[in-house]
Amino acid sequence: MVTAYPLPEGFTELEVFAIGTALLVEALLGFCLNGLTIISFRKIKELRTPSNLLVVSIALADCGICINAFIAAFSSFLRYWPYGSDGCQIHGFQGFLTALASIGSSAAIAWDRYHHYCTRSKLQWSTAVSMIVFAWLFAAFWSVMPLLGWGQYDYEPLRTCCTLDYSKGDRNYITFLFALSIFNFIIPGFIMLTAYQSIHQKFKKTGHFKALSSSLRKSAGTAALQGNTQAPHGGQKGLPVHVVFTLG
């Protein structure tokens, strides 16, 4: 017989079930989509480029986040955290590591896109690998700090998963959160914002957006015309389906 554990304080049965379901859906969808990215990079030779290697880094990080969410979903359905204090620390570390690695990889992609479109410089394999290694090591540094005493991992309010404890107000917590925010949120965010703004301005000056929109409209009109002419008498339309998988 399955033991019925009491509900976490302050939450209803429906709320706990809804959170667990949302986390489970997130985990399953994330595994499928990010797995498709990784498999496509592995199987399709044309996609194996240094720029797309950065996207694979994000996909791997997001798969790690999905693992974290799946564990949290399982615990939510159980109504309690079954892995003890050590498991809580590992869960918090793993979730924080993959989340920060995803942010760092996103900043690396923005940097690469800026140089690709604005300076026309091509990313080399050695540079891509170096950026990925740096992003993961940098994420590991900040994720291990709470295990060493700077910051702390603890249960979330639902007490079915663990993350950085945001309830502290002492100097240890404030200094860690302040440094973490600067190096892992403000700086990467600034890099992404300035990079994509520069790309937008570049396209705006060259009229690339107008040419691209016109090309897409013409392509859509041609495809629709082909589909209508190939499906007489209400039969199945012969609209050609082109699956374009663009990582970069």
CSV table of C-alpha atoms in Angstrom, one decimal, residues 151-157 159 163-174 177:
chain,number,residue,atom,x,y,z
A,151,GLY,CA,25.3,31.1,-0.3
A,152,GLN,CA,23.2,28.0,0.5
A,153,TYR,CA,21.0,25.5,-1.2
A,154,ASP,CA,17.8,24.7,0.6
A,155,TYR,CA,14.2,23.5,0.0
A,156,GLU,CA,11.8,25.6,-2.0
A,157,PRO,CA,8.5,26.5,-0.3
A,159,ARG,CA,9.6,21.3,-0.1
A,163,THR,CA,17.5,25.6,-5.1
A,164,LEU,CA,19.4,28.6,-3.9
A,165,ASP,CA,18.0,29.8,-0.6
A,166,TYR,CA,16.6,33.3,-1.3
A,167,SER,CA,15.2,33.8,2.2
A,168,LYS,CA,18.5,34.7,3.9
A,169,GLY,CA,19.3,38.3,4.6
A,170,ASP,CA,22.8,38.2,6.1
A,171,ARG,CA,26.1,39.5,4.6
A,172,ASN,CA,27.1,36.1,3.3
A,173,TYR,CA,23.9,35.8,1.3
A,174,ILE,CA,23.8,39.5,0.1
A,177,LEU,CA,23.7,37.2,-4.6
